[in-house]
Short mmCIF file of C-alpha atoms in Angstrom, two decimals:
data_model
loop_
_atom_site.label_atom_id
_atom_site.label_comp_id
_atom_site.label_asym_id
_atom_site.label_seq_id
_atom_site.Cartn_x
_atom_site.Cartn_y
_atom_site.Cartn_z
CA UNK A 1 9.58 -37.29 -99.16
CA UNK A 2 8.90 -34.41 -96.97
CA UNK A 3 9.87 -34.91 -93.17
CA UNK A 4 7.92 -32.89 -90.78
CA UNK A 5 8.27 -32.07 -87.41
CA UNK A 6 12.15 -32.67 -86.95
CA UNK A 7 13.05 -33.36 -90.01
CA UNK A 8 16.17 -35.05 -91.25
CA UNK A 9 20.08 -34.02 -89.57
CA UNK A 10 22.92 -33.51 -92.27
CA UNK A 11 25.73 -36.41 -92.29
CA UNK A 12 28.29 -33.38 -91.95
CA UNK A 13 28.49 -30.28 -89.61
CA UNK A 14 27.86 -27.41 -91.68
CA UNK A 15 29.30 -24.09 -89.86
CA UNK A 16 30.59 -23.44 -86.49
CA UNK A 17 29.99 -20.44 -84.32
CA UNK A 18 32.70 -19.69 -81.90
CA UNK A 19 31.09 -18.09 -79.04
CA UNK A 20 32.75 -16.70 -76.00
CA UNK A 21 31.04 -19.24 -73.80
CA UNK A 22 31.99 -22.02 -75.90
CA UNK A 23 31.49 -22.89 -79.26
CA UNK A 24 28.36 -24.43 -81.20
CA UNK A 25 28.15 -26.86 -84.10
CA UNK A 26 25.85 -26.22 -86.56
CA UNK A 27 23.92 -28.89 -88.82
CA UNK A 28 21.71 -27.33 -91.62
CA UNK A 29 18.73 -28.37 -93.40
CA UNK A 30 19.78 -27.49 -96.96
CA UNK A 31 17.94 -30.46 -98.45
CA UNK A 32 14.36 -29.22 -97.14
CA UNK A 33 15.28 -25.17 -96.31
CA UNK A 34 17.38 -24.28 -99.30
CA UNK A 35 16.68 -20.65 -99.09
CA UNK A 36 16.83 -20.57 -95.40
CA UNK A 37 20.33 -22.34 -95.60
CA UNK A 38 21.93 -19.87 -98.42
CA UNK A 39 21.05 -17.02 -96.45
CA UNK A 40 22.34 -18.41 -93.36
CA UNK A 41 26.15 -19.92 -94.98
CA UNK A 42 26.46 -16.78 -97.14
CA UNK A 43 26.12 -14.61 -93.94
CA UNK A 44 28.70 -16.71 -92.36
CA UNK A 45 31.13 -16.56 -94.84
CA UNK A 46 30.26 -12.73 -95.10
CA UNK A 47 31.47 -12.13 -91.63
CA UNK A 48 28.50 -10.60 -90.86
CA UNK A 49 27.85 -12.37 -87.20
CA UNK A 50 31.61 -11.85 -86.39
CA UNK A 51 31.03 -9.82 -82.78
CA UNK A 52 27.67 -9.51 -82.36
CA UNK A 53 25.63 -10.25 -79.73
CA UNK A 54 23.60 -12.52 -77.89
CA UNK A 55 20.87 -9.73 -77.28
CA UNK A 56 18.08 -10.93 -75.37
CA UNK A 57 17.80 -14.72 -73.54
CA UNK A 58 14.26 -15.37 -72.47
CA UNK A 59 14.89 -18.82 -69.86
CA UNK A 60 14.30 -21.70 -70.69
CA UNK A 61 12.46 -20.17 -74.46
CA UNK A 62 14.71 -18.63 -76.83
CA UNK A 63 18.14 -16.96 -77.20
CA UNK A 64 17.99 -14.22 -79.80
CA UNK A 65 21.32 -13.38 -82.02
CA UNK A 66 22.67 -11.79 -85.32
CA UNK A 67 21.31 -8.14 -85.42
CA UNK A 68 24.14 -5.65 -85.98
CA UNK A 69 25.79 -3.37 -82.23
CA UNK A 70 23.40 -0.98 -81.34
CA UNK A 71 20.69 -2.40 -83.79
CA UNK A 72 19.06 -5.26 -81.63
CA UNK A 73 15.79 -5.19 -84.11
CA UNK A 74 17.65 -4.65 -87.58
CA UNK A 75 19.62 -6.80 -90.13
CA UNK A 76 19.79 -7.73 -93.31
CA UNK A 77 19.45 -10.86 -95.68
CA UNK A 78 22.61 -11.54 -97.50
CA UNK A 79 21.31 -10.01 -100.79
CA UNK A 80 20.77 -6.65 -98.84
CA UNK A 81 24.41 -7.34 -98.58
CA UNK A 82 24.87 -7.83 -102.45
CA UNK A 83 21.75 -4.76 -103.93
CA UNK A 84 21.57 -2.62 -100.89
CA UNK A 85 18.35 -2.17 -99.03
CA UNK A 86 15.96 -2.19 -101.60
CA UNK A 87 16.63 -5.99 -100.47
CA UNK A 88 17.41 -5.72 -97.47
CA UNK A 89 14.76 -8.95 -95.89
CA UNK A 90 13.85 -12.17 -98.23
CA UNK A 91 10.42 -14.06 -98.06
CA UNK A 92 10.14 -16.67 -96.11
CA UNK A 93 9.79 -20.32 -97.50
CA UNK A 94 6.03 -21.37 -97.20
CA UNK A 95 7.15 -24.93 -97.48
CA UNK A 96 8.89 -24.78 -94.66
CA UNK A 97 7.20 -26.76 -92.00
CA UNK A 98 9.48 -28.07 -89.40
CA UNK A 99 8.43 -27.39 -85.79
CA UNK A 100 10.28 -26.28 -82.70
CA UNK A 101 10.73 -29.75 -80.68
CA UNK A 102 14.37 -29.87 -79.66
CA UNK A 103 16.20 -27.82 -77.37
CA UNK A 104 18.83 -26.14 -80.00
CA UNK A 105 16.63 -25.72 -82.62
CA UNK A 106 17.82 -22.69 -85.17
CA UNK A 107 15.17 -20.24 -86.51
CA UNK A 108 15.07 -17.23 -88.21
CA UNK A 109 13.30 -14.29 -86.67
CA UNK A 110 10.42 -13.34 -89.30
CA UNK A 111 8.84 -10.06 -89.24
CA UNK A 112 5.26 -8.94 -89.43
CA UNK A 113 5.06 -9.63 -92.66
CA UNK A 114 6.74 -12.91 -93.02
CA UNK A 115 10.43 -11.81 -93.99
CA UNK A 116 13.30 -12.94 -92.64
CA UNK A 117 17.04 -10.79 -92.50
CA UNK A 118 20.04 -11.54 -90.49
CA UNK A 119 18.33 -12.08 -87.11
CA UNK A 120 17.56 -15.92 -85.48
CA UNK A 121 17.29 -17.77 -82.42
CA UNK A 122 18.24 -20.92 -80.79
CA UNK A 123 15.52 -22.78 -78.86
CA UNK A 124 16.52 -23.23 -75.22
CA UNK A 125 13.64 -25.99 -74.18
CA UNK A 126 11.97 -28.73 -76.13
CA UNK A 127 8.14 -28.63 -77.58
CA UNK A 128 7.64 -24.78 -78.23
CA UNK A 129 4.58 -25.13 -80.29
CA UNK A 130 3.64 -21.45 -79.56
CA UNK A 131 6.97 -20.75 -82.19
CA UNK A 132 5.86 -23.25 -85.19
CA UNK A 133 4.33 -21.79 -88.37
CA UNK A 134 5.20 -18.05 -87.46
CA UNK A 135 9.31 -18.79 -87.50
CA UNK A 136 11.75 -20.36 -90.02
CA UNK A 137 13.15 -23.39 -88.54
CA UNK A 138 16.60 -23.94 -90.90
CA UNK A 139 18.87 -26.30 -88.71
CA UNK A 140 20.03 -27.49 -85.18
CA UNK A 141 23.03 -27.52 -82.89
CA UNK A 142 24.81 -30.19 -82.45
CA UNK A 143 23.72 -32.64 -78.92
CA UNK A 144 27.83 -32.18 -77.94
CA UNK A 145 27.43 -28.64 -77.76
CA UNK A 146 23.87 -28.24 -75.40
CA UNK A 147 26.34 -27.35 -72.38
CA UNK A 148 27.07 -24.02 -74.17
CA UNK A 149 23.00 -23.49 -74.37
CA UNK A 150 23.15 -24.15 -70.65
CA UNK A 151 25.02 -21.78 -70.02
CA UNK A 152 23.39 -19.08 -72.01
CA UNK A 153 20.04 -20.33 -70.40
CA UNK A 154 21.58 -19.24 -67.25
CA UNK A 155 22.56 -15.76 -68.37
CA UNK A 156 21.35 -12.88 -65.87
CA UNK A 157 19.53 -10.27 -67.76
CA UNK A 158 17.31 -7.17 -67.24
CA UNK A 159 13.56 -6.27 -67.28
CA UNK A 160 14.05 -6.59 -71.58
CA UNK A 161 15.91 -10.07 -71.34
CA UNK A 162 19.26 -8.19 -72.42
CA UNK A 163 22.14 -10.24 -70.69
CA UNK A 164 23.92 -7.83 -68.30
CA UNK A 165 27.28 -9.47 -69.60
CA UNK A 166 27.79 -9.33 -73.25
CA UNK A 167 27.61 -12.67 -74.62
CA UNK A 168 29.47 -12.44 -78.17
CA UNK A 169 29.33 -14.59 -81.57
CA UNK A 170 33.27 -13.99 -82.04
CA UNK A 171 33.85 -15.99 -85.22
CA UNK A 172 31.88 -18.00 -87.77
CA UNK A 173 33.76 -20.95 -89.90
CA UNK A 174 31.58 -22.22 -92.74
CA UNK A 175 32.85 -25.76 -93.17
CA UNK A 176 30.82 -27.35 -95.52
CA UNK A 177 29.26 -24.96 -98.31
CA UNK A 178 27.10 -26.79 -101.30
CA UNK A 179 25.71 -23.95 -102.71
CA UNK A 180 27.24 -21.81 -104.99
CA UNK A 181 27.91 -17.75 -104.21
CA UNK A 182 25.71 -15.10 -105.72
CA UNK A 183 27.63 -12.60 -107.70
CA UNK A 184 28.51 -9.95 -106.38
CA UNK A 185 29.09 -11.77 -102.52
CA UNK A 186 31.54 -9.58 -100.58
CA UNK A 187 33.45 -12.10 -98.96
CA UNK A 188 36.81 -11.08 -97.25
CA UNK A 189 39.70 -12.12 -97.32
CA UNK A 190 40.28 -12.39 -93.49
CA UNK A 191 38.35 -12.03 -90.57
CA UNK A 192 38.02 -8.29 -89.98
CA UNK A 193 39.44 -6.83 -86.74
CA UNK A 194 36.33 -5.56 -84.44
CA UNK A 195 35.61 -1.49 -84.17
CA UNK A 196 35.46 -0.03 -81.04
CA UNK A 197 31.82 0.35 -81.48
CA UNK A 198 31.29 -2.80 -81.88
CA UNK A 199 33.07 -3.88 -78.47
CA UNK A 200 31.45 -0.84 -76.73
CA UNK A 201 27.70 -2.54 -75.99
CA UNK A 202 27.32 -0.52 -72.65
CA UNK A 203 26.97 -3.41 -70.62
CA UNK A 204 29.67 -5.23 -69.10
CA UNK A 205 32.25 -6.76 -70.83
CA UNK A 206 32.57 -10.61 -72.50
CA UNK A 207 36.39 -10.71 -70.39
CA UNK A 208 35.41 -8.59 -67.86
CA UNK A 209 35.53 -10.15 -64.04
CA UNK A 210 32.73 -9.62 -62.12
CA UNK A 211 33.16 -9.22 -58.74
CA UNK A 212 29.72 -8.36 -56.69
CA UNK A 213 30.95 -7.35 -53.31
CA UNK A 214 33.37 -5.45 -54.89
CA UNK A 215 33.50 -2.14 -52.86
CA UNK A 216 31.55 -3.27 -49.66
CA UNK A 217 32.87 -3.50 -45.89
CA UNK A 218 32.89 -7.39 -44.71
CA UNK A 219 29.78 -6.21 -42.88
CA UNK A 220 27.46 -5.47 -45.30
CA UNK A 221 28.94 -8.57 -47.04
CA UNK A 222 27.89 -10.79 -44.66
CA UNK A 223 24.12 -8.72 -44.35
CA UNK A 224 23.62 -9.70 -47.86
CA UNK A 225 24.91 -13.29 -47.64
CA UNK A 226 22.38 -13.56 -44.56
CA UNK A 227 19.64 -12.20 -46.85
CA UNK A 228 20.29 -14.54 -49.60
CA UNK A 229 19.98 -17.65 -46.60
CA UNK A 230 16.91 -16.31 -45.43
CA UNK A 231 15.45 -16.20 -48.81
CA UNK A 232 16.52 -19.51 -49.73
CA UNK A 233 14.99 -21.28 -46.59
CA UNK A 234 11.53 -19.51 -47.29
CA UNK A 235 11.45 -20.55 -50.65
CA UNK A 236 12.01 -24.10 -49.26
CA UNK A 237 9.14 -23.29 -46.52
CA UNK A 238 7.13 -21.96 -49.96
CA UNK A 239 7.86 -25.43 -51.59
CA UNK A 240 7.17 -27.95 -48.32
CA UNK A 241 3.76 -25.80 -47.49
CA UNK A 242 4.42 -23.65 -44.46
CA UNK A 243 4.54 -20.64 -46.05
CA UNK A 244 1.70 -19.44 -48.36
CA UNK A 245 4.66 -17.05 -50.16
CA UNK A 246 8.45 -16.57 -50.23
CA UNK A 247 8.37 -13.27 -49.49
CA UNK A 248 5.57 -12.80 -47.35
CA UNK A 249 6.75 -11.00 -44.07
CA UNK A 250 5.23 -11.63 -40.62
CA UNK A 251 2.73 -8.64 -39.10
CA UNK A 252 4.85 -5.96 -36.90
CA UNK A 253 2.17 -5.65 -34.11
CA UNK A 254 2.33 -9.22 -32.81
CA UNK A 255 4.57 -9.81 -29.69
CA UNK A 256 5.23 -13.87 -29.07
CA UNK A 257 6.23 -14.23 -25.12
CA UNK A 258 7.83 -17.20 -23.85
CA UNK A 259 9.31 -18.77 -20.38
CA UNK A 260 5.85 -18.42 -19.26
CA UNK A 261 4.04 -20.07 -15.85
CA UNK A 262 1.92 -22.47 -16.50
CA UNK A 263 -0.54 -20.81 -14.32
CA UNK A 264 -0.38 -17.95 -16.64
CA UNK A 265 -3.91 -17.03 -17.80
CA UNK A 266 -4.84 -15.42 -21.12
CA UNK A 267 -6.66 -12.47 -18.87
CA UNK A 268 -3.55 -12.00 -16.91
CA UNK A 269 -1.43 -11.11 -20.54
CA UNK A 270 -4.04 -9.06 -21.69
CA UNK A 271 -4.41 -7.21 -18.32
CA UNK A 272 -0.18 -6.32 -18.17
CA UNK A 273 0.27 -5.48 -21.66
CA UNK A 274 -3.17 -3.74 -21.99
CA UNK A 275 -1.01 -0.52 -20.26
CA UNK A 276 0.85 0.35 -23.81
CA UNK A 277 -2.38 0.23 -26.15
CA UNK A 278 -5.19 -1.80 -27.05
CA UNK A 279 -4.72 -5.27 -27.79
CA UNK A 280 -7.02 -7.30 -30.42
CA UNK A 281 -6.40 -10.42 -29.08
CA UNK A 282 -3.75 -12.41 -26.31
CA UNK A 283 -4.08 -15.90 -26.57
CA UNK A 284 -1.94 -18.36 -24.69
CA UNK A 285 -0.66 -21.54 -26.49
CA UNK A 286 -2.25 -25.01 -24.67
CA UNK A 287 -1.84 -28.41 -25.63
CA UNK A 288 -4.96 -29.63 -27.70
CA UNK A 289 -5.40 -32.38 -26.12
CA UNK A 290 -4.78 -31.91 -22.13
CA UNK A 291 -5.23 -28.14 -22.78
CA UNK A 292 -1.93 -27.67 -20.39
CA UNK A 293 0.10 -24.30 -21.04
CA UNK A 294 2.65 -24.66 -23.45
CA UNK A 295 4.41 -21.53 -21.63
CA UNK A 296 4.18 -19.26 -24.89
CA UNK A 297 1.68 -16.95 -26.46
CA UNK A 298 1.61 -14.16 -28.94
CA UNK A 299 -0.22 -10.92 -28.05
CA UNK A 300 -1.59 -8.94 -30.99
CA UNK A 301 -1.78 -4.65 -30.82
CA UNK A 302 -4.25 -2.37 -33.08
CA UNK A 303 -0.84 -0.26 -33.33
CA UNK A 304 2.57 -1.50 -34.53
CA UNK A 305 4.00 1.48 -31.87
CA UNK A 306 2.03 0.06 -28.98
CA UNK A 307 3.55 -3.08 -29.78
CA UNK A 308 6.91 -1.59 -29.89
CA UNK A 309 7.21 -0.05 -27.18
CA UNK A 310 6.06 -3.09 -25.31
CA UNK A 311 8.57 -5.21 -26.99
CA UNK A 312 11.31 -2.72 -25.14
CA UNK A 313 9.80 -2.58 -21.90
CA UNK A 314 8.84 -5.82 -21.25
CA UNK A 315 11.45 -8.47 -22.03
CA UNK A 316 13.07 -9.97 -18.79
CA UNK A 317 10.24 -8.82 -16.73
CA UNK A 318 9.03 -10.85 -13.91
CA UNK A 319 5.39 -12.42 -14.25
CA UNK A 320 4.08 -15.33 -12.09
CA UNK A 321 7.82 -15.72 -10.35
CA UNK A 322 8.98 -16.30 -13.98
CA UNK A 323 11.22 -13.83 -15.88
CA UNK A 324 9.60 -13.81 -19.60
CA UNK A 325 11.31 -13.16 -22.75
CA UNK A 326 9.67 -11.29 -25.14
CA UNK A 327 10.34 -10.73 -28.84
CA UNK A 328 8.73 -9.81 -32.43
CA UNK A 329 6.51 -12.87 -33.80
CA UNK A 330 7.15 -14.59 -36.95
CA UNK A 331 4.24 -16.42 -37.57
CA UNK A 332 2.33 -15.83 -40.43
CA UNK A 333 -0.51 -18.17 -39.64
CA UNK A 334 -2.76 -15.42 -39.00
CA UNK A 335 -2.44 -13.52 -42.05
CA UNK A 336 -4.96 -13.22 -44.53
CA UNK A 337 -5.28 -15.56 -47.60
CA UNK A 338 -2.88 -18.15 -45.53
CA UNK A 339 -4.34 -21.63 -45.79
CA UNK A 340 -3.52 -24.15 -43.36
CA UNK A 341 -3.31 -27.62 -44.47
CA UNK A 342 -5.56 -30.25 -43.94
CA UNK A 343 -5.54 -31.97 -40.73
CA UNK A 344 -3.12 -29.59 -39.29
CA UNK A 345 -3.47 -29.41 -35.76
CA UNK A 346 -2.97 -26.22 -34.07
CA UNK A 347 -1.93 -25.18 -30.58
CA UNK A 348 -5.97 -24.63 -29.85
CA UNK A 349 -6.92 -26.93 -27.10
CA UNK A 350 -10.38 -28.87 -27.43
CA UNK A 351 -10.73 -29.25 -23.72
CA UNK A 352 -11.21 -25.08 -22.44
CA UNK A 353 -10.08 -24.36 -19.21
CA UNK A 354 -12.52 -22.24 -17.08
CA UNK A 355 -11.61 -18.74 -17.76
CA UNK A 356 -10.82 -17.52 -14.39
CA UNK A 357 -9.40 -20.03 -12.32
CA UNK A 358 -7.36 -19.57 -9.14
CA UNK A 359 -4.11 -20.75 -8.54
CA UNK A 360 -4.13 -23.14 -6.49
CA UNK A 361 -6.83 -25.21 -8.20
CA UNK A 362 -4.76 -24.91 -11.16
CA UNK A 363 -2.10 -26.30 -9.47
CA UNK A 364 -4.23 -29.11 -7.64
CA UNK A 365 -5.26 -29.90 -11.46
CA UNK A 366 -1.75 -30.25 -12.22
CA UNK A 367 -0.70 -32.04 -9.23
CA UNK A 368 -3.52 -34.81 -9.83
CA UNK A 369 -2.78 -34.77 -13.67
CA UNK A 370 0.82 -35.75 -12.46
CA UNK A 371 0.08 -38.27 -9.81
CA UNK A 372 -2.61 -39.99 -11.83
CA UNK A 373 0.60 -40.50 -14.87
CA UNK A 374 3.15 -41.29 -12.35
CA UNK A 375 0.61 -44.26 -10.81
CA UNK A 376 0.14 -45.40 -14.75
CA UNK A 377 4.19 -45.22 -15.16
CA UNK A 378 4.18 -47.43 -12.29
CA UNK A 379 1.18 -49.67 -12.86
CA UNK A 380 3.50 -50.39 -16.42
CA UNK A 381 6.61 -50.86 -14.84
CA UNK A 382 5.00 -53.39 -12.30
CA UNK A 383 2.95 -55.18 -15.12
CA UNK A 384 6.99 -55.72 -17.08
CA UNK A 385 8.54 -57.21 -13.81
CA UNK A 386 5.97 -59.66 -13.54
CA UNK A 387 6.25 -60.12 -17.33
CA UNK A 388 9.87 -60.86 -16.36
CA UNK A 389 9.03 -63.03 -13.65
CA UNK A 390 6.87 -65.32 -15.88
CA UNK A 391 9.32 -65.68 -18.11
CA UNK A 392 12.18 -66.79 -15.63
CA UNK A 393 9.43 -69.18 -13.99
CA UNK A 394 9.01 -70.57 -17.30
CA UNK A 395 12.43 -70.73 -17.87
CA UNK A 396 13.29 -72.15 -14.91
CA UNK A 397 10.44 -75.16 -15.08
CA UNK A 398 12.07 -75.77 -18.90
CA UNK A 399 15.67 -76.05 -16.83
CA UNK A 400 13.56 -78.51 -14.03
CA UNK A 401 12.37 -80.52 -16.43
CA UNK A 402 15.39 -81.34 -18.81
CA UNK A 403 17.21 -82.02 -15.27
CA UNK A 404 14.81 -84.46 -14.62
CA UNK A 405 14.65 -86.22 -17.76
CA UNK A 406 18.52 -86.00 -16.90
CA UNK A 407 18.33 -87.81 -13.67
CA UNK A 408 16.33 -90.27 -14.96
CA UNK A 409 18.60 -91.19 -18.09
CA UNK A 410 21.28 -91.52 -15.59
CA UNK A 411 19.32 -93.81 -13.10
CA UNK A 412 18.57 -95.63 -15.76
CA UNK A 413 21.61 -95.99 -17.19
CA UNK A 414 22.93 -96.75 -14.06
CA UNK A 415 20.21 -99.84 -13.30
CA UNK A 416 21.20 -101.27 -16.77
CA UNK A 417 24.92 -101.20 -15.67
CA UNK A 418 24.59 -102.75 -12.92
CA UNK A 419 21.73 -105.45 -14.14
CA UNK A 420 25.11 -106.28 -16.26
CA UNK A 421 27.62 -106.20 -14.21
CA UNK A 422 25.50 -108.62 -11.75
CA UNK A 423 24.40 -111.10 -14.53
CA UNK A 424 28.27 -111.11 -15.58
CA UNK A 425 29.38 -112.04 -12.23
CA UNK A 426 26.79 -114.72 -11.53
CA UNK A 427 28.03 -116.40 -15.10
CA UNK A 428 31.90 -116.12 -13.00
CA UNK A 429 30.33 -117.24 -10.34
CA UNK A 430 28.77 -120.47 -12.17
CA UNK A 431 31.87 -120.99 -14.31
CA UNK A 432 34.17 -121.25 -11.27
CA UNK A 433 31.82 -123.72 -9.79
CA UNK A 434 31.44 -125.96 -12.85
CA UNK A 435 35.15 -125.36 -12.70
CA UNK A 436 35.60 -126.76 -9.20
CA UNK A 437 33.23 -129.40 -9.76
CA UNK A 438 35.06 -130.82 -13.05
CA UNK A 439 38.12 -130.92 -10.74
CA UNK A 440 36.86 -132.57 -7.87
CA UNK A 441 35.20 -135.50 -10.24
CA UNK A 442 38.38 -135.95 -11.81
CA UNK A 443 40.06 -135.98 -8.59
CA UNK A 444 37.86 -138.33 -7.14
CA UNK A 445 38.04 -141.03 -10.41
CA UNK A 446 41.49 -140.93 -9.94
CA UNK A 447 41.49 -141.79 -5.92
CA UNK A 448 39.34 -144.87 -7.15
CA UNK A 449 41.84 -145.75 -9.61
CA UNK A 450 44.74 -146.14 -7.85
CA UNK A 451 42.73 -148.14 -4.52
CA UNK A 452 41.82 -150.62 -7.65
CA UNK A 453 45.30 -150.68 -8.53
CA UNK A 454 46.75 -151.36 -5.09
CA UNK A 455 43.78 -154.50 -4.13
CA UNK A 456 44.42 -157.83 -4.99
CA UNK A 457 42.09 -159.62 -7.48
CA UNK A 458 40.11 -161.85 -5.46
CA UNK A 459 39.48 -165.65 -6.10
#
């Protein structure tokens, strides 16, 4: 039977392609892609991959390999080998129908008009339906070997997906062969030593170090490692939601001014920095719910040189007894086509200020605002002592109470002891008188007895 989609693994590795990023195992199909398979093994044992490249890597889709130095479109079948090129590409098989589902899947390349010659790819992710029925799926690499398709996955290239370091099929070993040779196959005896053509590609050598900063001061070094940071953090802004874009860069006629007074007005900014241009809008930053000055604001120009020539004059200047600081803005939440999220709160306060007020009812505001928090702070901190206090009072009454229950097992036990030590001495106290009493009578009977002993009988 017929096994679609994956199809069915050989027991035994069939050919291995020493690569100079590591090698790959090969298993072939050669039960269901016969044709597919010959052309493949005889190409192998041919030498005819020895040294070429790995010509264009598309992430995470395909790596493309096996078309002759120079010639990243040609190649031939192995009977263009054997008649010349009269036959140079074979038909495709029309039964083959695996599919593209693993992640090292080998096809070859098919042209327009469903040939295929020396050229294939490996499959670099899994499920590429957009590749099935148009490509000749013949085998897979083995699962042991996917680290080497990670790293050709990660293979810088160009514009054209050519890898700017030469990524090289340096050997082919055919170790397990079941088909026999077509005459005329011009196997060698030995692998053949590469041409200089063939290990000139243009691009940077397979051996070659590559050193980036090579040539640059530590200075500019450290610019572009700065760069790189910078462009790494945005894409994490990108990811999170702050940013609408990576690279998006904030306006250049937007000033942001901080160390502020809070009695600093919106009309007062806009008056001061109205002398180097016109402004579109000055807007300081309040709370949004007290609506008190967050001492910051950002002050927009019509003209980027307006802006910076107020950026230079102005920093350190001295504005409602406060010395400002004054820089470039890097917000970007004005920008167009920047959407903020939902229930995101900006620094627009609900409750408006007049617009003119003067300063000292700002500061009376401010001074109420204050006294009216400090009397809550200490409304709390009164309502915890007596918190406190309730529970030592209850504490306390627990203490009373087990005393008392104390006091009154120890009267009692008391009362009982001496209840027994009184009832114990009254039995003494009536055992030495039945005591004296037994020797009294006895004393007595005897008195009597010796008076009747001493009288006479009488006659």
């Amino acid at each position: 039977s017929f096994l679609l989609a994956v199809g069915k693994r050989c027991s035994n590795m069939a050919v291995l392609l020493e690569t100079s990023l590591g090698n790959l195992e090969v298993d072939l199909y050669v039960d269901e892609c016969p044709e597919e398979c010959i052309n493949f093994l005889k190409l192998c044992k041919c030498k005819a991959y020895n040294y070429t490249l790995v010509h264009r890597v598309v992430s995470n889709f395909v790596a493309q390999m096996g078309g002759p130095v120079g010639e990243p479109e040609g190649g031939q079948c192995v009977y263009g080998l054997i008649k010349g090129d009269t036959h140079k590409y074979m038909p495709r098989s029309d039964s083959n129908r695996y599919k593209h589902v693993r992640a090292g899947t080998l096809s070859f390349v098919n042209d327009a008009n469903g040939r295929i010659g020396s050229q294939f790819f490996i499959t670099l992710a899994d499920n590429l339906d957009s590749l099935d029925g148009k490509h000749s799926v013949f085998g897979e690499v083995a699962e042991e070997c996917h680290d080497v398709l990670v790293k050709i996955n990660k293979a810088i290239c160009d514009d054209s997906n050519q890898p700017y370091q030469d990524i090289r099929i340096r050997h082919t070993i055919v170790l397990d062969d079941p088909f026999p040779d077509p005459d005329g196959l011009p196997v060698p005896p030995s692998s053949p030593i590469p041409t200089a053509d063939q290990l000139d590609s243009g691009r940077i050598g397979e051996l070659d170090q590559v050193d980036e900063f090579e040539g640059l001061t530590e200075e500019e070094v450290e610019e572009i490692m700065r760069k790189r940071e910078a462009k790494g953090r945005a894409q994490i802004l990108e990811m999170i939601g702050d940013l609408p874009d990576a690279d998006v860069k904030p306006p250049e006629n937007v000033l942001f001014v901080c160390k502020l007074n809070a009695v600093t007005t919106d009309e007062d900014l806009s008056l001061i920095f109205s002398r180097f241009g016109k402004i579109v809008s000055c807007e300081v930053i309040r709370d949004w719910k007290t609506g008190d000055s967050l001492q910051y604001a950002f002050i927009e120009f019509e003209d980027a040189a307006a802006c910076e020539e107020a950026y230079f004059k102005m920093d350190n200047v001295l504005i409602d007894d406060r010395r400002i600081h004054v820089d470039f803005s890097q917000s970007v939440s004005r920008m167009k086509n920047y959407h903020v999220p939902q229930n995101w709160k900006l620094g627009v306060s609900k409750k408006k200020l007049p617009s003119r007020q003067s300063d000292r009812d700002v500061l009376a505001v401010s001074a109420d605002r204050r006294q009216d928090k400090r009397e809550d702070r200490y409304d709390r901190r009164g309502r915890r002592e007596d918190r406190r206090e309730d529970r030592l009072d209850r504490g306390e009454s627990r203490h009373r109470r087990s005393d008392d229950h104390g006091r009154r097992d120890r009267d009692k036990h008391s009362r009982r002891d001496q209840r027994d030590s009184d009832r114990d001495g009254r039995r003494d106290r009536e055992r030495d008188r039945d005591c004296s009493r037994s020797r009294h009578s006895d004393r007595r009977d005897s008195d009597q007895h010796r008076r009747r002993s001493r009288t006479p009988p009488r006659k």
